[in-house]
Amino acid sequence: QVQLVESGGGVVQPGRSLTVSCAASGFTFSTYAMQWVRQAPGKGLEWVASISYDGRNEYYADSVKGRFTISRDTSKNTLYLQMNSLRAGDTAVYYCARDARGYGDYHYFDYWGQGTLVTVSS
Amino acid sequence: DIVLTQSPATLSLSPGERATLSCRASQSVTNYLVWYQQKPGQAPRLLIYDASNRATGIPARFSGSGSGSDFTLTISSLEPEDFAVYYCQQRSSWPLTFGGGTKVEIK
């Protein structure tokens, strides 16, 4: 069965960096676009970043462009989000999510991880 | 950016009643509109894609309609497990955007 397991969240000071990971299993990771979606405490969903199935294309929300980098390691079936220059406003649960169809960029998500909480605070 | 406005913010209904949720886009998204359900402490669950297509395993009481900039999610007869927050999302253009959500609560 498809599983997405995030890790790497925690408390980090403003201005510092953190990388969160998403371990994928139960499907052919290399054939699906992947994304990160976040949810601030008590708030709605916000798309953060997407990466194409072949890793050639990356897309970012304006709020994180230039600070966050999405990447994938097919050999480890793992998705990453490197977050630099963190701000209090980046505090959220970060979910990884799989595109609903393979071999393309369909931009809607059929499987989600359980999320990892990132808290930016001094 | 395409702004999605969901209404009402909260819908108070009883089990067995019909729920009608609205999502309005600031510009046309053709039919590239998606609906998710989220329960407290859980990840979102895909319900409807491309305005009217139920995702795998979604009960027939959930239906979606609309095109262009006005969309509706209908739950024909609310079951106890349907009380949750519902989000719409557009996949028509970058950046991908979500609506602010509609909470369906027990009256």
mmCIF file of C-alpha atoms in Angstrom:
data_model
loop_
_atom_site.group_PDB
_atom_site.id
_atom_site.type_symbol
_atom_site.label_atom_id
_atom_site.label_comp_id
_atom_site.label_asym_id
_atom_site.label_seq_id
_atom_site.Cartn_x
_atom_site.Cartn_y
_atom_site.Cartn_z
ATOM 1 C CA GLN A 1 0.000 0.000 0.000
ATOM 2 C CA VAL A 2 1.117 3.557 -0.627
ATOM 3 C CA GLN A 3 2.842 5.155 2.343
ATOM 4 C CA LEU A 4 4.379 8.577 2.791
ATOM 5 C CA VAL A 5 6.217 9.161 6.045
ATOM 6 C CA GLU A 6 7.571 12.614 6.853
ATOM 7 C CA SER A 7 10.363 13.272 9.312
ATOM 8 C CA GLY A 8 12.782 15.978 10.358
ATOM 9 C CA GLY A 9 10.431 18.525 11.900
ATOM 10 C CA GLY A 10 11.212 20.283 15.135
ATOM 11 C CA VAL A 11 11.879 23.629 16.751
ATOM 12 C CA VAL A 12 14.308 25.931 14.939
ATOM 13 C CA GLN A 13 15.334 29.524 15.524
ATOM 14 C CA PRO A 14 14.417 32.272 13.064
ATOM 15 C CA GLY A 15 16.984 32.626 10.311
ATOM 16 C CA ARG A 16 18.222 29.042 10.665
ATOM 17 C CA SER A 17 17.815 26.101 8.284
ATOM 18 C CA LEU A 18 16.025 22.779 8.443
ATOM 19 C CA THR A 19 15.450 19.906 6.034
ATOM 20 C CA VAL A 20 12.362 17.727 6.209
ATOM 21 C CA SER A 21 12.100 14.381 4.447
ATOM 22 C CA CYS A 22 9.347 12.151 3.118
ATOM 23 C CA ALA A 23 9.993 8.439 2.694
ATOM 24 C CA ALA A 24 7.789 6.891 0.034
ATOM 25 C CA SER A 25 6.860 3.241 -0.355
ATOM 26 C CA GLY A 26 4.256 1.052 -2.025
ATOM 27 C CA PHE A 27 4.487 2.676 -5.458
ATOM 28 C CA THR A 28 7.040 3.493 -8.158
ATOM 29 C CA PHE A 29 8.342 6.749 -6.727
ATOM 30 C CA SER A 30 10.187 7.751 -9.892
ATOM 31 C CA THR A 31 6.981 7.972 -11.910
ATOM 32 C CA TYR A 32 5.024 10.451 -9.768
ATOM 33 C CA ALA A 33 5.315 14.180 -9.262
ATOM 34 C CA MET A 34 5.474 15.080 -5.577
ATOM 35 C CA GLN A 35 4.750 18.145 -3.508
ATOM 36 C CA TRP A 36 4.840 19.791 -0.122
ATOM 37 C CA VAL A 37 1.744 21.397 1.356
ATOM 38 C CA ARG A 38 1.749 23.115 4.732
ATOM 39 C CA GLN A 39 -0.847 24.029 7.318
ATOM 40 C CA ALA A 40 -0.211 26.626 10.001
ATOM 41 C CA PRO A 41 -1.798 25.825 13.375
ATOM 42 C CA GLY A 42 -5.567 26.266 13.138
ATOM 43 C CA LYS A 43 -5.339 27.521 9.549
ATOM 44 C CA GLY A 44 -6.010 26.245 6.042
ATOM 45 C CA LEU A 45 -3.863 24.464 3.510
ATOM 46 C CA GLU A 46 -1.088 26.217 1.584
ATOM 47 C CA TRP A 47 0.763 24.677 -1.344
ATOM 48 C CA VAL A 48 4.524 25.138 -0.920
ATOM 49 C CA ALA A 49 6.424 23.392 -3.706
ATOM 50 C CA SER A 50 6.194 20.713 -6.391
ATOM 51 C CA ILE A 51 8.725 18.638 -8.272
ATOM 52 C CA SER A 52 8.067 16.765 -11.496
ATOM 53 C CA TYR A 53 8.302 12.982 -11.638
ATOM 54 C CA ASP A 54 11.680 13.160 -13.398
ATOM 55 C CA GLY A 55 13.011 15.904 -11.129
ATOM 56 C CA ARG A 56 13.565 18.304 -14.015
ATOM 57 C CA ASN A 57 10.993 20.889 -12.999
ATOM 58 C CA GLU A 58 10.430 22.605 -9.676
ATOM 59 C CA TYR A 59 7.719 25.050 -8.730
ATOM 60 C CA TYR A 60 7.434 27.210 -5.627
ATOM 61 C CA ALA A 61 4.973 29.439 -3.860
ATOM 62 C CA ASP A 62 6.088 33.068 -3.830
ATOM 63 C CA SER A 63 6.188 32.949 -0.035
ATOM 64 C CA VAL A 64 9.079 30.450 -0.078
ATOM 65 C CA LYS A 65 10.783 31.100 -3.418
ATOM 66 C CA GLY A 66 14.492 31.652 -2.983
ATOM 67 C CA ARG A 67 14.460 30.205 0.552
ATOM 68 C CA PHE A 68 13.126 26.650 0.107
ATOM 69 C CA THR A 69 14.358 23.919 -2.234
ATOM 70 C CA ILE A 70 12.449 20.772 -3.116
ATOM 71 C CA SER A 71 14.383 17.733 -4.292
ATOM 72 C CA ARG A 72 14.031 14.001 -4.674
ATOM 73 C CA ASP A 73 16.346 10.997 -4.445
ATOM 74 C CA THR A 74 14.965 8.156 -6.520
ATOM 75 C CA SER A 75 17.555 5.703 -5.183
ATOM 76 C CA LYS A 76 16.210 6.298 -1.663
ATOM 77 C CA ASN A 77 12.555 6.851 -2.621
ATOM 78 C CA THR A 78 12.693 10.048 -0.630
ATOM 79 C CA LEU A 79 11.426 13.584 -1.120
ATOM 80 C CA TYR A 80 13.105 16.523 0.606
ATOM 81 C CA LEU A 81 12.363 20.116 1.455
ATOM 82 C CA GLN A 82 15.350 22.201 2.433
ATOM 83 C CA MET A 83 14.215 25.311 4.251
ATOM 84 C CA ASN A 84 16.591 28.251 4.729
ATOM 85 C CA SER A 85 16.154 31.645 6.388
ATOM 86 C CA LEU A 86 13.181 30.355 8.331
ATOM 87 C CA ARG A 87 10.639 32.810 9.669
ATOM 88 C CA ALA A 88 7.937 32.598 12.300
ATOM 89 C CA GLY A 89 5.378 32.542 9.496
ATOM 90 C CA ASP A 90 6.826 29.231 8.267
ATOM 91 C CA THR A 91 5.563 27.508 11.417
ATOM 92 C CA ALA A 92 3.250 24.741 10.195
ATOM 93 C CA VAL A 93 2.648 21.072 9.715
ATOM 94 C CA TYR A 94 4.392 20.112 6.491
ATOM 95 C CA TYR A 95 2.707 17.384 4.455
ATOM 96 C CA CYS A 96 4.178 15.582 1.487
ATOM 97 C CA ALA A 97 1.674 14.497 -1.103
ATOM 98 C CA ARG A 98 1.700 12.409 -4.253
ATOM 99 C CA ASP A 99 0.284 13.486 -7.578
ATOM 100 C CA ALA A 100 -2.814 11.455 -8.341
ATOM 101 C CA ARG A 101 -1.467 10.200 -11.672
ATOM 102 C CA GLY A 102 1.969 9.170 -12.833
ATOM 103 C CA TYR A 103 4.172 10.366 -15.665
ATOM 104 C CA GLY A 104 2.953 13.927 -15.669
ATOM 105 C CA ASP A 105 2.153 16.962 -13.603
ATOM 106 C CA TYR A 106 -1.494 16.699 -12.633
ATOM 107 C CA HIS A 107 -1.341 18.841 -9.511
ATOM 108 C CA TYR A 108 -3.917 17.113 -7.378
ATOM 109 C CA PHE A 109 -3.030 14.744 -4.617
ATOM 110 C CA ASP A 110 -4.322 11.314 -3.775
ATOM 111 C CA TYR A 111 -1.969 10.238 -0.981
ATOM 112 C CA TRP A 112 -0.677 12.377 1.849
ATOM 113 C CA GLY A 113 1.701 11.738 4.685
ATOM 114 C CA GLN A 114 0.781 12.321 8.317
ATOM 115 C CA GLY A 115 2.778 15.558 8.403
ATOM 116 C CA THR A 116 5.747 16.843 10.381
ATOM 117 C CA LEU A 117 5.541 19.953 12.555
ATOM 118 C CA VAL A 118 8.068 22.716 12.025
ATOM 119 C CA THR A 119 8.088 25.427 14.682
ATOM 120 C CA VAL A 120 10.149 28.539 14.084
ATOM 121 C CA SER A 121 10.716 30.272 17.382
ATOM 122 C CA SER A 122 13.503 31.835 19.411
ATOM 123 C CA ASP B 1 -2.739 34.217 -8.409
ATOM 124 C CA ILE B 2 -6.160 32.596 -8.497
ATOM 125 C CA VAL B 3 -8.063 33.219 -5.279
ATOM 126 C CA LEU B 4 -10.599 30.601 -4.213
ATOM 127 C CA THR B 5 -13.377 31.788 -1.914
ATOM 128 C CA GLN B 6 -15.335 29.133 -0.070
ATOM 129 C CA SER B 7 -18.735 29.705 1.486
ATOM 130 C CA PRO B 8 -20.142 29.442 3.986
ATOM 131 C CA ALA B 9 -17.234 29.337 6.431
ATOM 132 C CA THR B 10 -19.291 27.079 8.695
ATOM 133 C CA LEU B 11 -22.306 24.923 7.909
ATOM 134 C CA SER B 12 -24.340 23.582 10.839
ATOM 135 C CA LEU B 13 -26.441 20.597 9.836
ATOM 136 C CA SER B 14 -27.883 17.394 11.254
ATOM 137 C CA PRO B 15 -27.089 13.857 10.105
ATOM 138 C CA GLY B 16 -29.253 12.961 7.125
ATOM 139 C CA GLU B 17 -29.451 16.516 5.855
ATOM 140 C CA ARG B 18 -28.078 17.727 2.538
ATOM 141 C CA ALA B 19 -24.916 19.844 2.528
ATOM 142 C CA THR B 20 -24.122 22.308 -0.239
ATOM 143 C CA LEU B 21 -20.655 23.890 -0.223
ATOM 144 C CA SER B 22 -19.537 26.598 -2.619
ATOM 145 C CA CYS B 23 -16.143 27.456 -4.085
ATOM 146 C CA ARG B 24 -15.739 30.531 -6.266
ATOM 147 C CA ALA B 25 -12.577 31.302 -8.239
ATOM 148 C CA SER B 26 -11.306 34.803 -8.995
ATOM 149 C CA GLN B 27 -10.893 33.739 -12.634
ATOM 150 C CA SER B 28 -11.845 30.755 -14.701
ATOM 151 C CA VAL B 29 -10.174 27.459 -13.805
ATOM 152 C CA THR B 30 -12.192 25.629 -16.500
ATOM 153 C CA ASN B 31 -12.962 22.356 -14.698
ATOM 154 C CA TYR B 32 -9.618 21.974 -12.891
ATOM 155 C CA LEU B 33 -11.140 22.138 -9.442
ATOM 156 C CA VAL B 34 -10.498 19.600 -6.687
ATOM 157 C CA TRP B 35 -12.179 18.949 -3.326
ATOM 158 C CA TYR B 36 -10.598 17.488 -0.185
ATOM 159 C CA GLN B 37 -11.955 16.521 3.216
ATOM 160 C CA GLN B 38 -9.896 16.974 6.377
ATOM 161 C CA LYS B 39 -10.729 15.714 9.847
ATOM 162 C CA PRO B 40 -8.966 16.986 12.998
ATOM 163 C CA GLY B 41 -5.451 15.636 13.343
ATOM 164 C CA GLN B 42 -5.554 13.946 9.951
ATOM 165 C CA ALA B 43 -4.159 14.654 6.520
ATOM 166 C CA PRO B 44 -6.540 15.788 3.783
ATOM 167 C CA ARG B 45 -8.371 13.142 1.773
ATOM 168 C CA LEU B 46 -9.052 13.508 -1.948
ATOM 169 C CA LEU B 47 -12.796 13.512 -2.708
ATOM 170 C CA ILE B 48 -13.446 15.006 -6.137
ATOM 171 C CA TYR B 49 -11.151 15.942 -9.010
ATOM 172 C CA ASP B 50 -11.793 17.952 -12.145
ATOM 173 C CA ALA B 51 -14.989 19.358 -10.678
ATOM 174 C CA SER B 52 -17.154 16.258 -10.812
ATOM 175 C CA ASN B 53 -15.118 13.043 -10.727
ATOM 176 C CA ARG B 54 -15.204 11.065 -7.503
ATOM 177 C CA ALA B 55 -11.859 9.712 -6.381
ATOM 178 C CA THR B 56 -11.397 6.015 -5.761
ATOM 179 C CA GLY B 57 -13.421 4.752 -2.824
ATOM 180 C CA ILE B 58 -15.438 7.926 -2.302
ATOM 181 C CA PRO B 59 -19.119 7.229 -1.561
ATOM 182 C CA ALA B 60 -21.736 8.250 -4.086
ATOM 183 C CA ARG B 61 -23.331 10.688 -1.623
ATOM 184 C CA PHE B 62 -20.457 13.071 -2.498
ATOM 185 C CA SER B 63 -20.864 14.876 -5.794
ATOM 186 C CA GLY B 64 -19.250 17.864 -7.430
ATOM 187 C CA SER B 65 -20.476 20.233 -10.082
ATOM 188 C CA GLY B 66 -19.617 23.477 -11.792
ATOM 189 C CA SER B 67 -17.231 24.923 -14.330
ATOM 190 C CA GLY B 68 -15.442 28.156 -15.036
ATOM 191 C CA SER B 69 -15.399 29.987 -11.719
ATOM 192 C CA ASP B 70 -18.323 28.570 -9.714
ATOM 193 C CA PHE B 71 -18.257 25.128 -8.147
ATOM 194 C CA THR B 72 -20.331 23.165 -5.682
ATOM 195 C CA LEU B 73 -19.682 20.147 -3.506
ATOM 196 C CA THR B 74 -22.857 18.384 -2.440
ATOM 197 C CA ILE B 75 -23.219 15.738 0.238
ATOM 198 C CA SER B 76 -26.654 14.289 -0.367
ATOM 199 C CA SER B 77 -27.289 12.901 3.111
ATOM 200 C CA LEU B 78 -24.775 13.591 5.858
ATOM 201 C CA GLU B 79 -23.305 10.638 7.688
ATOM 202 C CA PRO B 80 -21.677 11.107 11.133
ATOM 203 C CA GLU B 81 -18.221 10.648 9.588
ATOM 204 C CA ASP B 82 -18.799 13.506 7.111
ATOM 205 C CA PHE B 83 -18.502 16.244 9.728
ATOM 206 C CA ALA B 84 -15.152 17.764 8.833
ATOM 207 C CA VAL B 85 -13.514 20.663 7.007
ATOM 208 C CA TYR B 86 -13.686 20.737 3.209
ATOM 209 C CA TYR B 87 -11.192 22.508 0.982
ATOM 210 C CA CYS B 88 -11.248 23.255 -2.722
ATOM 211 C CA GLN B 89 -8.043 23.552 -4.752
ATOM 212 C CA GLN B 90 -7.413 24.743 -8.297
ATOM 213 C CA ARG B 91 -4.916 23.003 -10.530
ATOM 214 C CA SER B 92 -5.421 25.262 -13.527
ATOM 215 C CA SER B 93 -2.348 27.439 -13.081
ATOM 216 C CA TRP B 94 0.664 28.153 -10.881
ATOM 217 C CA PRO B 95 0.707 28.795 -8.057
ATOM 218 C CA LEU B 96 -1.651 26.069 -6.952
ATOM 219 C CA THR B 97 -4.104 27.550 -4.493
ATOM 220 C CA PHE B 98 -6.578 26.320 -1.901
ATOM 221 C CA GLY B 99 -9.744 27.868 -0.621
ATOM 222 C CA GLY B 100 -10.026 28.836 3.017
ATOM 223 C CA GLY B 101 -12.230 25.854 3.867
ATOM 224 C CA THR B 102 -15.805 25.171 4.953
ATOM 225 C CA LYS B 103 -16.373 23.476 8.276
ATOM 226 C CA VAL B 104 -19.384 21.186 8.340
ATOM 227 C CA GLU B 105 -20.405 20.807 11.962
ATOM 228 C CA ILE B 106 -23.142 18.936 13.774
ATOM 229 C CA LYS B 107 -26.142 21.091 14.571
#
